[in-house]
Tab-separated table of C-alpha atoms and ligand atoms in Angstrom:
chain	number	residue	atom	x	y	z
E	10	UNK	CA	157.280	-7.576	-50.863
E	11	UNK	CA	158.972	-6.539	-47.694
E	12	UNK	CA	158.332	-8.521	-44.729
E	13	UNK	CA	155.625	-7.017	-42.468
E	14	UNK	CA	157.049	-8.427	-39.564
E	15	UNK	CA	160.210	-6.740	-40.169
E	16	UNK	CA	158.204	-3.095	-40.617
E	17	UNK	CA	156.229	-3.884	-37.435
E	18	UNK	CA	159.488	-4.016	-35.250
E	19	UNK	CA	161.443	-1.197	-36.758
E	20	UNK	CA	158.095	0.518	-35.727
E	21	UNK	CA	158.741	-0.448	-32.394
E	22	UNK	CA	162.571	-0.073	-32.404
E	23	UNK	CA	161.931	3.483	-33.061
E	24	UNK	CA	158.860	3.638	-30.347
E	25	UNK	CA	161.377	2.599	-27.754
E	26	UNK	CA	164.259	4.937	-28.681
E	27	UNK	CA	161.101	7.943	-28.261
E	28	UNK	CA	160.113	6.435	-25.289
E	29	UNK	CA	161.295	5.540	-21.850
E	30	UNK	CA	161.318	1.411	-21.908
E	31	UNK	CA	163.459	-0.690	-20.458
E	32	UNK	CA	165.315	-3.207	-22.501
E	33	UNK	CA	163.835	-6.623	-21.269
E	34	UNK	CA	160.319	-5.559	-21.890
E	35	UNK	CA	160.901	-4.123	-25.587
E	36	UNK	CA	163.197	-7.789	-25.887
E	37	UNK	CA	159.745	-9.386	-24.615
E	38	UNK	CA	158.013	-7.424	-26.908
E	39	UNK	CA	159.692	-8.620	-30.207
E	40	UNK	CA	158.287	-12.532	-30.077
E	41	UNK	CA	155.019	-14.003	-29.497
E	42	UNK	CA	154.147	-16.040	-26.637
E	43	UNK	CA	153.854	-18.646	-29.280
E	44	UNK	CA	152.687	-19.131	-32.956
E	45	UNK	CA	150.993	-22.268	-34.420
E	46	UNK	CA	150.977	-23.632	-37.408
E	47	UNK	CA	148.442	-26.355	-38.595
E	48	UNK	CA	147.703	-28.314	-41.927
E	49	UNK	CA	144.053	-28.675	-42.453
E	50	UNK	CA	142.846	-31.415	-44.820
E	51	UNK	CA	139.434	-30.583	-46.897
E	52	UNK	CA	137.471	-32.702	-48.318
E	53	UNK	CA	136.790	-31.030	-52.262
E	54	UNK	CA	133.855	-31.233	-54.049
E	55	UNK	CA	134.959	-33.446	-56.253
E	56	UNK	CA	136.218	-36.005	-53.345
E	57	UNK	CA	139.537	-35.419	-53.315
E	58	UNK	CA	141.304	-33.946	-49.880
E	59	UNK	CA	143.384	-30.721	-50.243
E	60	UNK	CA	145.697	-29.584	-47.662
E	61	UNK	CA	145.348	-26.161	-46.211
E	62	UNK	CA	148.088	-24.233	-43.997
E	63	UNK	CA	146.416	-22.339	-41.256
E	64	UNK	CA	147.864	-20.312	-38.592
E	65	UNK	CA	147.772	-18.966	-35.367
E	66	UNK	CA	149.697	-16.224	-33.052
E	67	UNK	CA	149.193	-15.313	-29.642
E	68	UNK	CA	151.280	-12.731	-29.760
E	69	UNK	CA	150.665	-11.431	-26.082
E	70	UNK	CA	147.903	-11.571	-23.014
E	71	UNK	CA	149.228	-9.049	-20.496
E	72	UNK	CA	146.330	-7.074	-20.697
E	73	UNK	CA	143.860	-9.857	-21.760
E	74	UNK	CA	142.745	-12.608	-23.791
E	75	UNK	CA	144.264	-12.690	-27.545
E	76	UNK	CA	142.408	-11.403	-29.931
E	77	UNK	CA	142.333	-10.573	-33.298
E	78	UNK	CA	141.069	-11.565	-36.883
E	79	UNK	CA	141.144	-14.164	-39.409
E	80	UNK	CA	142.833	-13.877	-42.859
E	81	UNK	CA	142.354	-15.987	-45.371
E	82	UNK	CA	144.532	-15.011	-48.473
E	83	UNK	CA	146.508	-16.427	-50.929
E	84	UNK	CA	149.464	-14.090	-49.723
E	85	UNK	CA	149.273	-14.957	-46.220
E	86	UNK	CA	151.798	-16.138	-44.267
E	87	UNK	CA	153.597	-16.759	-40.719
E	88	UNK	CA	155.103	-13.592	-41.041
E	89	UNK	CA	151.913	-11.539	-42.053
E	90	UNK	CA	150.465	-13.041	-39.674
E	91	UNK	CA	152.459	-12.318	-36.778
E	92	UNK	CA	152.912	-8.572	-37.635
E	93	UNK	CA	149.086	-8.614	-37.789
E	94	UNK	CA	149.135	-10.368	-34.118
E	95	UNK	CA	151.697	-7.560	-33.019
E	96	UNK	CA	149.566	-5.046	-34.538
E	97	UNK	CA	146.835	-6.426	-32.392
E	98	UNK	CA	148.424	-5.970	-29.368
E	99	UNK	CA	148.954	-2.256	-29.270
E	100	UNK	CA	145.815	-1.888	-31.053
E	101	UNK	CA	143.587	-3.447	-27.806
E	102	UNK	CA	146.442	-1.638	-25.130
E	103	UNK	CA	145.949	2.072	-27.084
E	104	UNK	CA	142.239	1.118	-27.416
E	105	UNK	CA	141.998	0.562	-23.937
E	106	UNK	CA	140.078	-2.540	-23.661
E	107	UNK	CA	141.080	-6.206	-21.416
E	108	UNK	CA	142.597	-7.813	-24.256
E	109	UNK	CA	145.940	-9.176	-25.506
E	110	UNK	CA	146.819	-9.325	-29.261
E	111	UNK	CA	146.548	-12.268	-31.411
E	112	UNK	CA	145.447	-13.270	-35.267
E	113	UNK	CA	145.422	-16.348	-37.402
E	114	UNK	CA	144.712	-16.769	-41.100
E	115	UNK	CA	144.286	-19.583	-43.667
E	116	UNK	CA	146.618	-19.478	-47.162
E	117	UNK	CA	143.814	-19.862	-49.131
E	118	UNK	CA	142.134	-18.097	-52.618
E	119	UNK	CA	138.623	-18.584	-51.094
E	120	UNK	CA	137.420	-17.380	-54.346
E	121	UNK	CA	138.347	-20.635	-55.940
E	122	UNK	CA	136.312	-22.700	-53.023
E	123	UNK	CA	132.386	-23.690	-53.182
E	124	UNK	CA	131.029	-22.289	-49.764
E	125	UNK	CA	130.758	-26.384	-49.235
E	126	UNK	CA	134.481	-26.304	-48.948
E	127	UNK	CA	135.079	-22.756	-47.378
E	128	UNK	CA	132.561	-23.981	-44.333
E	129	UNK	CA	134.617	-27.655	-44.094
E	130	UNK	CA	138.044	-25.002	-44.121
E	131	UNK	CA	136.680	-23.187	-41.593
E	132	UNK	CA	135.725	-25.696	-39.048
E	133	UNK	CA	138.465	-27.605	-39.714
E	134	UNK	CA	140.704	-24.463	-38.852
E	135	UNK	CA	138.806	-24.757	-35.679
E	136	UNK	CA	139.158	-28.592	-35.229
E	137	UNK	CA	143.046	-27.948	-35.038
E	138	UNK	CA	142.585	-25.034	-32.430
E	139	UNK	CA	140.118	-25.867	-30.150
E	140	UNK	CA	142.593	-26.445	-27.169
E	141	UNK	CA	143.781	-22.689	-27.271
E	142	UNK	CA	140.759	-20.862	-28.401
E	143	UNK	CA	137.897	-20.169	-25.711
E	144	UNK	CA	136.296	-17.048	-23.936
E	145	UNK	CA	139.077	-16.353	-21.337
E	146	UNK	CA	142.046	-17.742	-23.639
E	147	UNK	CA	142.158	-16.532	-27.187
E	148	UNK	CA	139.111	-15.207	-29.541
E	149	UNK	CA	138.985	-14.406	-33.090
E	150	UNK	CA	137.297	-12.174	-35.339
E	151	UNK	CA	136.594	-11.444	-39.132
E	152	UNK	CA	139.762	-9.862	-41.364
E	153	UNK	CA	140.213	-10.183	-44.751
E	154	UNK	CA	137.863	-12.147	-46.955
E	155	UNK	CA	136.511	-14.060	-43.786
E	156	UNK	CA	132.607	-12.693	-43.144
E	157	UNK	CA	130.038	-13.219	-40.236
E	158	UNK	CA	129.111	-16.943	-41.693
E	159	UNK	CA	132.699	-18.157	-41.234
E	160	UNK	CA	132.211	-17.012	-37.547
E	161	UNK	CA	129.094	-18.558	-37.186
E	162	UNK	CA	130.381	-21.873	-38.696
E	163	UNK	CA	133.247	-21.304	-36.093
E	164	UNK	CA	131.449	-20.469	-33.057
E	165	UNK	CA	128.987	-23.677	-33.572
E	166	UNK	CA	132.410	-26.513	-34.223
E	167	UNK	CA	133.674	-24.799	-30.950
E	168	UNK	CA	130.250	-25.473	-28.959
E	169	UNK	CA	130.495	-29.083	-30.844
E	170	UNK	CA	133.955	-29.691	-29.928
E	171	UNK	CA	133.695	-28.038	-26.207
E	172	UNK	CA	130.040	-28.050	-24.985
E	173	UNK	CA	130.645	-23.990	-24.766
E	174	UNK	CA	127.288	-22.535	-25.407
E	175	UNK	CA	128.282	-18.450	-24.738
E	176	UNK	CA	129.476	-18.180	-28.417
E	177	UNK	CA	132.003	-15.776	-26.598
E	178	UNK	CA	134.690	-17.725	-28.484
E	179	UNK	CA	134.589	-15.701	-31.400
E	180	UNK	CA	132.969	-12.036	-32.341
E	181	UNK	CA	131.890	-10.651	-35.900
E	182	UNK	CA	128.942	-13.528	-35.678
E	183	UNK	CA	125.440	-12.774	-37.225
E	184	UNK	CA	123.429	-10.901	-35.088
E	185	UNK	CA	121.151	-13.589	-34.878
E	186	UNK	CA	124.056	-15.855	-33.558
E	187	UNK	CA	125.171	-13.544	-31.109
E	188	UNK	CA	126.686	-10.968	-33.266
E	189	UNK	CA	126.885	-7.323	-31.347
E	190	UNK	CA	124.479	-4.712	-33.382
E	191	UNK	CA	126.968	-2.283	-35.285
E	192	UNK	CA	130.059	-4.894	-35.343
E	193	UNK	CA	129.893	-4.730	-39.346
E	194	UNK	CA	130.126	-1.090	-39.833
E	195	UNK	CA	132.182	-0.595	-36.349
E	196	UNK	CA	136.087	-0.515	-37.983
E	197	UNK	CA	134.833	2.218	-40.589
E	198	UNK	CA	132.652	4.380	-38.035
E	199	UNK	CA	134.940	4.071	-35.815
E	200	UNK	CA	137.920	5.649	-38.269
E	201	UNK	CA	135.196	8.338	-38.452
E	202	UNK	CA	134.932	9.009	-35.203
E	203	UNK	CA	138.930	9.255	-34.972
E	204	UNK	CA	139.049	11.379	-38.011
E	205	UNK	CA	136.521	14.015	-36.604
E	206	UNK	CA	138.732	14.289	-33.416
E	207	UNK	CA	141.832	15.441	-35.790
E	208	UNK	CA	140.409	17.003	-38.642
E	209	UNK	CA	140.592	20.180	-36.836
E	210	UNK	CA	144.357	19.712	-35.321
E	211	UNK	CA	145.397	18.474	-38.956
E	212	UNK	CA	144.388	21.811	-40.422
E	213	UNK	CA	141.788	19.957	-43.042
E	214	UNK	CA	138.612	21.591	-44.781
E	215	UNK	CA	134.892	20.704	-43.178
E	216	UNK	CA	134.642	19.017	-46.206
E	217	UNK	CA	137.070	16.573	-47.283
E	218	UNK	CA	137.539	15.387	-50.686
E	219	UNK	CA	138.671	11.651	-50.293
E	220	UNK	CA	140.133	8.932	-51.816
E	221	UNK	CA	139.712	5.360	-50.491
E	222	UNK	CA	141.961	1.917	-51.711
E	223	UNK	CA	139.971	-0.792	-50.649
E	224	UNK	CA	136.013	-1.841	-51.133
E	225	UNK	CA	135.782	-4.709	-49.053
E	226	UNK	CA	134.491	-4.266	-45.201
E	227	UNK	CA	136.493	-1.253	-44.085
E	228	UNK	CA	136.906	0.048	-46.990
E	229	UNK	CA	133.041	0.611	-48.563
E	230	UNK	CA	131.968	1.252	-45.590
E	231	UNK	CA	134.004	4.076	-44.596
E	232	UNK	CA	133.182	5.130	-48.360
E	233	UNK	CA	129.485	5.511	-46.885
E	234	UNK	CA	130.379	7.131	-43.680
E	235	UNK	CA	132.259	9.273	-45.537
E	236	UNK	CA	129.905	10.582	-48.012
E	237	UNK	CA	126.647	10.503	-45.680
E	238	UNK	CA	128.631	13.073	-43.540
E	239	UNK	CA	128.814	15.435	-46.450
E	240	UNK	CA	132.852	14.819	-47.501
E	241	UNK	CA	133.308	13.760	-51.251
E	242	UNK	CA	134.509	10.411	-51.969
E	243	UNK	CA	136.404	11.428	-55.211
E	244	UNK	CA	138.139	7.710	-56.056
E	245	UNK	CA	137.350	4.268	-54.439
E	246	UNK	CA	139.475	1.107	-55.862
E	247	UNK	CA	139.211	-2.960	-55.171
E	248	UNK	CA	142.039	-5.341	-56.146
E	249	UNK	CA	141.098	-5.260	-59.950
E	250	UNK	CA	141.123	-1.788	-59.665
E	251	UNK	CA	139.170	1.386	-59.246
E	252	UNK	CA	137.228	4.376	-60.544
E	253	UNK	CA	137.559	8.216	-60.177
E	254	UNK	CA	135.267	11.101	-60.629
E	255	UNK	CA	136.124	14.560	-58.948
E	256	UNK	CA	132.555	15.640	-57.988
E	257	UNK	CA	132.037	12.880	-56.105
E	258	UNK	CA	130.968	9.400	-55.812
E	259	UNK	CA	127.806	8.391	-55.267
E	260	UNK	CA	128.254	5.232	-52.687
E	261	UNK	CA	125.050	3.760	-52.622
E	262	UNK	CA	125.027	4.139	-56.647
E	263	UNK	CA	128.341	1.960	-55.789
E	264	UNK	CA	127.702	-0.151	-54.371
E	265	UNK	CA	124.806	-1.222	-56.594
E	266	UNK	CA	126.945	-1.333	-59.272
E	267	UNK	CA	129.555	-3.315	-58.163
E	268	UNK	CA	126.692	-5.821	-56.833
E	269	UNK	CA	125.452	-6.531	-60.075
E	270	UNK	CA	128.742	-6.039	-62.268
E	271	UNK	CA	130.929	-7.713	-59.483
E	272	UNK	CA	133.317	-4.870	-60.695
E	273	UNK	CA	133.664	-0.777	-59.583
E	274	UNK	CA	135.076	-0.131	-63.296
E	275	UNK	CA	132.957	1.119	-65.866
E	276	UNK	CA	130.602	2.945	-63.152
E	277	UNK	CA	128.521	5.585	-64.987
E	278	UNK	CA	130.344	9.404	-65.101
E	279	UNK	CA	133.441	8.277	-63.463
E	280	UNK	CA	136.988	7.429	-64.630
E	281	UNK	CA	138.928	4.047	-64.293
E	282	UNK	CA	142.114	4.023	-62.536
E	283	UNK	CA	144.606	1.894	-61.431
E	284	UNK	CA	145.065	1.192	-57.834
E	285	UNK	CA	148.472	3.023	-58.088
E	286	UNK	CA	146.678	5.912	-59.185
E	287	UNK	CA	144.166	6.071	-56.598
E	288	UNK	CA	147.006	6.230	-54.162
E	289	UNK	CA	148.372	9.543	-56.069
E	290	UNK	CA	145.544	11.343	-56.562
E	291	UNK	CA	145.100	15.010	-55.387
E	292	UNK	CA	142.504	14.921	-52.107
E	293	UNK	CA	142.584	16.039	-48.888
E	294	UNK	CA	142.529	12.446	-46.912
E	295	UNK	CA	144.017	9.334	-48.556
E	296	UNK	CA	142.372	5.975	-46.646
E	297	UNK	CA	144.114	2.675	-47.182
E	298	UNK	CA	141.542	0.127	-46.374
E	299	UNK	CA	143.259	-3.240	-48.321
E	300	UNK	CA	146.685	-4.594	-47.163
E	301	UNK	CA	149.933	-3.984	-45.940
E	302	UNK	CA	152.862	-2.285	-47.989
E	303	UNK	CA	150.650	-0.178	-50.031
E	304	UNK	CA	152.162	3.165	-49.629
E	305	UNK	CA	156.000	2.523	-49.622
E	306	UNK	CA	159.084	4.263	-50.860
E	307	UNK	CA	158.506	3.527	-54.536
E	308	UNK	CA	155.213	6.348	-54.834
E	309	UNK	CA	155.246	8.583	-50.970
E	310	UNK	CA	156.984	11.155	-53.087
E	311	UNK	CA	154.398	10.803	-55.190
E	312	UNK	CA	151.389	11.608	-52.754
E	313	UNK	CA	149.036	14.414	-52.671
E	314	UNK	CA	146.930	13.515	-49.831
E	315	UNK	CA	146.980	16.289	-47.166
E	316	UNK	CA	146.610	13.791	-44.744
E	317	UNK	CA	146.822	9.784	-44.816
E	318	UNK	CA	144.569	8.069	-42.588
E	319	UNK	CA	145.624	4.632	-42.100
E	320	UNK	CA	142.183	2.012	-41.914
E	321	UNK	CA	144.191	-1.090	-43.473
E	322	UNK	CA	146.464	-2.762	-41.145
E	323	UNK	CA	150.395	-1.735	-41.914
E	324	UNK	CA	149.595	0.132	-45.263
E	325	UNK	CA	152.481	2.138	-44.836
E	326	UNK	CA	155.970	1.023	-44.893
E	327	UNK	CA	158.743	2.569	-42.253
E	328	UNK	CA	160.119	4.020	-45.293
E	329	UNK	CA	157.484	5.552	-46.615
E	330	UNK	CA	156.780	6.841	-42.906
E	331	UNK	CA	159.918	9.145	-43.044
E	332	UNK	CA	159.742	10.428	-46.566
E	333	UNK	CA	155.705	11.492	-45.822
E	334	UNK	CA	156.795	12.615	-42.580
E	335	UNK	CA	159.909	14.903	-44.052
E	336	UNK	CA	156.976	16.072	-46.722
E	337	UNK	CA	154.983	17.046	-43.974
E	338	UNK	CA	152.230	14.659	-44.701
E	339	UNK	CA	150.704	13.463	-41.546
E	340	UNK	CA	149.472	9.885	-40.760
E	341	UNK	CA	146.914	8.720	-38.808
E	342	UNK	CA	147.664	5.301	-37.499
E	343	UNK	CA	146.130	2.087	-38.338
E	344	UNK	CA	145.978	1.184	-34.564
E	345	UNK	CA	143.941	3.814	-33.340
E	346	UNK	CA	142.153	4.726	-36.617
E	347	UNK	CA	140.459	0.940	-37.163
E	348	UNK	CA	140.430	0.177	-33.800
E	349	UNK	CA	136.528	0.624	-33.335
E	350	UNK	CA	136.165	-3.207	-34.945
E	351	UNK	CA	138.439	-4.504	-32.165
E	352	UNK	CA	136.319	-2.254	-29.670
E	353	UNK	CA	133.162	-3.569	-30.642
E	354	UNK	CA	134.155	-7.000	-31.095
E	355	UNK	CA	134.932	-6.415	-27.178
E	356	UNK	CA	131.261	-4.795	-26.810
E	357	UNK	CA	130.057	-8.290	-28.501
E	358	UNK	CA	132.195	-10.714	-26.376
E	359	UNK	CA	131.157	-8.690	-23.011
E	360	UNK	CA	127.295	-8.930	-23.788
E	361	UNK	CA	127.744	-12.865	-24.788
E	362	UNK	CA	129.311	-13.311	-21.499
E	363	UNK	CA	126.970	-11.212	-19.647
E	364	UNK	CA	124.234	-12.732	-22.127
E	365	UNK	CA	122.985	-9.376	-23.060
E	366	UNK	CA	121.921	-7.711	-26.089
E	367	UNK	CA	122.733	-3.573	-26.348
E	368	UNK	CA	121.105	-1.091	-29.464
E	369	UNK	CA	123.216	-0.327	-32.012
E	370	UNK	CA	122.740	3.304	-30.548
E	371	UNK	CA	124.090	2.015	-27.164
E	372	UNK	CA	127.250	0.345	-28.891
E	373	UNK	CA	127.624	3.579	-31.198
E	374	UNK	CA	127.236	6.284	-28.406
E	375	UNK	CA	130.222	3.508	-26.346
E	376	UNK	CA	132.485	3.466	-28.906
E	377	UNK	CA	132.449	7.080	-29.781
E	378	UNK	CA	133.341	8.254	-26.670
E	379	UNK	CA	135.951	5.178	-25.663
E	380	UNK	CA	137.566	6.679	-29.761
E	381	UNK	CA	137.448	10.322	-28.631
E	382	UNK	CA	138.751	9.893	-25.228
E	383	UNK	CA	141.714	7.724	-27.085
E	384	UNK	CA	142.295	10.024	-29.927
E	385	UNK	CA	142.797	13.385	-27.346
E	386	UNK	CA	144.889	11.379	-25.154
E	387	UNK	CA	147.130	10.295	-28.472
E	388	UNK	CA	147.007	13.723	-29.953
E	389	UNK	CA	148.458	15.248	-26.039
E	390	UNK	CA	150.876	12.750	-25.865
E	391	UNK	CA	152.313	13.487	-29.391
E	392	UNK	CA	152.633	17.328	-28.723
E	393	UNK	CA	153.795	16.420	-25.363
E	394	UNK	CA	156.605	14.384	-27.243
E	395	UNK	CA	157.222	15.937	-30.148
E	396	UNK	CA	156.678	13.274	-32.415
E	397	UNK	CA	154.562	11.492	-34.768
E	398	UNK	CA	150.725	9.565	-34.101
E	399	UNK	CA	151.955	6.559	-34.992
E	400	UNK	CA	154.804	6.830	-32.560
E	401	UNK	CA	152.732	8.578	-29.394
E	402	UNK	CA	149.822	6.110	-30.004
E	403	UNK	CA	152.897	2.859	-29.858
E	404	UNK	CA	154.272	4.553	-26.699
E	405	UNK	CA	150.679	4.801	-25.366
E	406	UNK	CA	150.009	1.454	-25.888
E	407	UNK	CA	153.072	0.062	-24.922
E	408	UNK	CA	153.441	2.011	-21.439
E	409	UNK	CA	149.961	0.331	-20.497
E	410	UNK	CA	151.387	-3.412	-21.752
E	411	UNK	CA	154.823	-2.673	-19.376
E	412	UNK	CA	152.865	-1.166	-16.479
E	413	UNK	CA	151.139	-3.930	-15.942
E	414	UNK	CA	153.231	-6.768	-17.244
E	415	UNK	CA	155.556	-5.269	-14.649
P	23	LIG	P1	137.795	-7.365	-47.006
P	23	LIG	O1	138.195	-8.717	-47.383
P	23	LIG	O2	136.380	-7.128	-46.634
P	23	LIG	O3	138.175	-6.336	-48.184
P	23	LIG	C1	139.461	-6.148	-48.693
P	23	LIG	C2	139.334	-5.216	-49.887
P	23	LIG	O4	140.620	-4.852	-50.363
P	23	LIG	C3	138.601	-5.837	-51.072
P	23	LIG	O5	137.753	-4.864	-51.639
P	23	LIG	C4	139.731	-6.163	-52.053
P	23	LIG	O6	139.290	-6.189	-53.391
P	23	LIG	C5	140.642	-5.003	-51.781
P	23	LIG	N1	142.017	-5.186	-52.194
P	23	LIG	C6	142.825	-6.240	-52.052
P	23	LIG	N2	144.041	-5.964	-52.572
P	23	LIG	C7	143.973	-4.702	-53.039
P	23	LIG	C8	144.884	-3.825	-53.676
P	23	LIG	N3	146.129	-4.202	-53.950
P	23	LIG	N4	144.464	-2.600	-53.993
P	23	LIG	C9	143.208	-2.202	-53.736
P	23	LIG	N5	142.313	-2.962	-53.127
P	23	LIG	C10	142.687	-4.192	-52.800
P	23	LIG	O7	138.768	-6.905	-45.837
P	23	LIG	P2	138.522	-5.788	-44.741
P	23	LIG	O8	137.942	-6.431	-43.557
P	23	LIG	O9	137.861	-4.622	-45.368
P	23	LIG	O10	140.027	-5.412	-44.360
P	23	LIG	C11	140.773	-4.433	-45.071
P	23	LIG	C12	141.889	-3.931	-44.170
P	23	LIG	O11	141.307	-3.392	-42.976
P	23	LIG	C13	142.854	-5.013	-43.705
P	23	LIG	O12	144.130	-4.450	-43.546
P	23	LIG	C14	142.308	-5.403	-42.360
P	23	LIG	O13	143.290	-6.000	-41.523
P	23	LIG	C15	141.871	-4.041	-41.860
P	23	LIG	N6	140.917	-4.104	-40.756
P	23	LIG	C16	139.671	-4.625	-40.937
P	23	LIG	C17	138.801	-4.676	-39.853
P	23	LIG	C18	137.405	-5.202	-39.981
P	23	LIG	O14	136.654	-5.125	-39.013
P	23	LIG	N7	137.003	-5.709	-41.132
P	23	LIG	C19	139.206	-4.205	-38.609
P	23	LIG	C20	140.465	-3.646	-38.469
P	23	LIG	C21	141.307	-3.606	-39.553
């Protein structure tokens, strides 16, 4: 699999030949202010100790404290993990918000751990990061396969370890731990909110026919979004695979299903497909919403999608940027599309701070306009340029990280 570190700065070696840097900031740019890595022992269930790696990357705090998610994936690694950091950074800059960019993960199948030894992972991923996590240093946030209990279990070793009572450490909690109403349903509502602001500029129907990779938090959820707004999910995949019917999905059906099969195949009138043929399948908007590298230049030839929009972090590869881009298939980029989870987590970390609690309608009616305001200032700036989203939504982000590193 190609390195995602490598993708994420050819993305930004061709952001700073489109835009007007200079050279020791874009230098700056390429390394993080510093990555960690940490062994974390676990005590198993059956007594014996198993050693974890765990990571973390501040990647930058010009604007703000780090921020960004926890993976915890059998894949991961230092180099995921810092693309995902670098990722973060732009994402917060375009989004506008006070924060730097920053993520950490765990290589770890948590489906092979009792939650007994997934809570002992997670505070001891905690234990080894106390000293640079905190409010006003560096605060994480759910990513894949890491849930609003892991960030409870988090937030209470940090108060044990540090006597720090805001929970402001971390966001994604339980709203009954300080979680913000709306975080949970915030990255895919958000993408909606982006998606509305285009649809007209990208020349797509009023009703979309879509096709979703991905059924975890982004992914289902924007599968409900989706559908309650009157577009047809047509095809909705998880890692085992997915199923396709082209009348439509029915999401809450779904989502039923898969709760008591613990599998989307064999879901009553629809097809099963691969996850490879999800991505090919003939619908106006294609959402990745699982991990990097999915679309790449072994099958963007093969895409129908009128129009990719990018929920996953890094789904698409550089190369599969330019042959989509020569097809004339637009993409919506992953760091304005999911940024509403970022933007909320900010909403959550604010009203810990401020020890506040806002409606979900409050947090909903904020982040719509904070994603609308974004996505016309993106979609000026990349008529203004002449070039792609992804590239005037980099050279967004990375004019307000310069300006005020500067
Ligand atoms: P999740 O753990 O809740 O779900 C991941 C989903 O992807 C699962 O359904 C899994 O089965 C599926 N999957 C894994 N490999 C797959 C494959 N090869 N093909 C198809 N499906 C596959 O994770 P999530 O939080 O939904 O995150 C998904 C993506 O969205 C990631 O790139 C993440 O960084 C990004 N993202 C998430 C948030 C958030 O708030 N959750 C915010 C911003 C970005």
């Amino acid at each position: 699999m190609k390195n995602p570190f490598d993708n994420a700065m050819s993305q930004l070696d061709q952001a700073a030949r489109a835009g007007n840097f200079g050279h020791a900031f874009i230098s700056r740019m390429k390394v993080p202010d510093r990555d960690i890595r940490i062994s974390i022992p676990v005590e198993m269930d059956d007594g014996s100790i198993k050693i974890f790696e765990g990571y973390r990357v501040e990647y930058n705090n010009t604007l703000g404290p780090y921020k960004g998610g926890i993976r915890y994936h059998p894949d991961t690694d230092i180099n995921e993990i810092k693309a995902l950091a670098f990722w973060m950074t732009l994402k917060c800059a375009a989004a506008g918000i006070p924060m730097g960019g920053g993520k950490g993960g765990v290589t770890v199948d948590p489906k092979n751990l009792s939650k007994g030894e997934l809570e002992r992972l997670s505070r001891g991923w905690v234990r080894r990061l106390a000293d640079v996590l905190g409010p006003r240093k560096d605060v994480p946030a759910p990513d894949v396969n890491t849930t609003p209990e892991i960030m409870a279990w988090i937030a209470d070793e940090f108060e044990k370890i540090t006597g720090d009572k805001t929970k402001a450490v971390i966001t994604g909690k339980p709203i009954d731990k300080g979680g913000s109403e709306g975080r949970n349903t915030s990255t895919a509502q958000g993408a909606f909110y982006v998606f509305e602001k285009f649809k007209k500029e990208l020349g797509l129907p009023e009703k979309c026919a879509v096709a979703i990779q991905g059924f975890g938090n982004a992914g289902s959820f924007a599968g409900v979004v989706f559908s309650r707004a009157g577009h047809k999910v047509v095809a909705i995949s998880d890692s085992k695979g997915g199923v396709y019917n082209p009348l439509g999905l029915d999401m809450d059906k779904l989502l039923e299903h898969k709760k008591s099969t613990g599998t989307l195949s064999g879901f009553s009138g629809a097809k099963n497909i691969s996850n490879m043929e999800l991505l090919e399948i003939e619908c106006d908007l294609l959402i990745p919403a699982a991990l990097e590298n999915q679309i790449n230049e072994t099958n963007a030839e093969k895409i129908k999608a009128k129009v990719v929009l990018e929920l996953a972090n890094g789904p698409t590869t550089p190369e599969a940027d330019e042959i989509l881009f020569k097809r004339d298939v637009p993409i919506v980029p992953d760091i304005l599309v999911n940024s509403g989870g970022v933007i909320v987590s900010y909403f959550e970390w604010e009203q810990n701070l401020k020890k506040e609690h806002w409606s979900e309608k409050e947090v909903f009616d904020k982040l719509k306009k904070m994603l609308e305001e974004n996505s016309e200032k993106i979609l000026k700036k990349s008529k203004e340029l002449k070039t792609t989203f992804r590239m005037s939504t980099f050279i967004v982000a990375l004019e307000r990280i310069e300006e005020k590193m500067i």
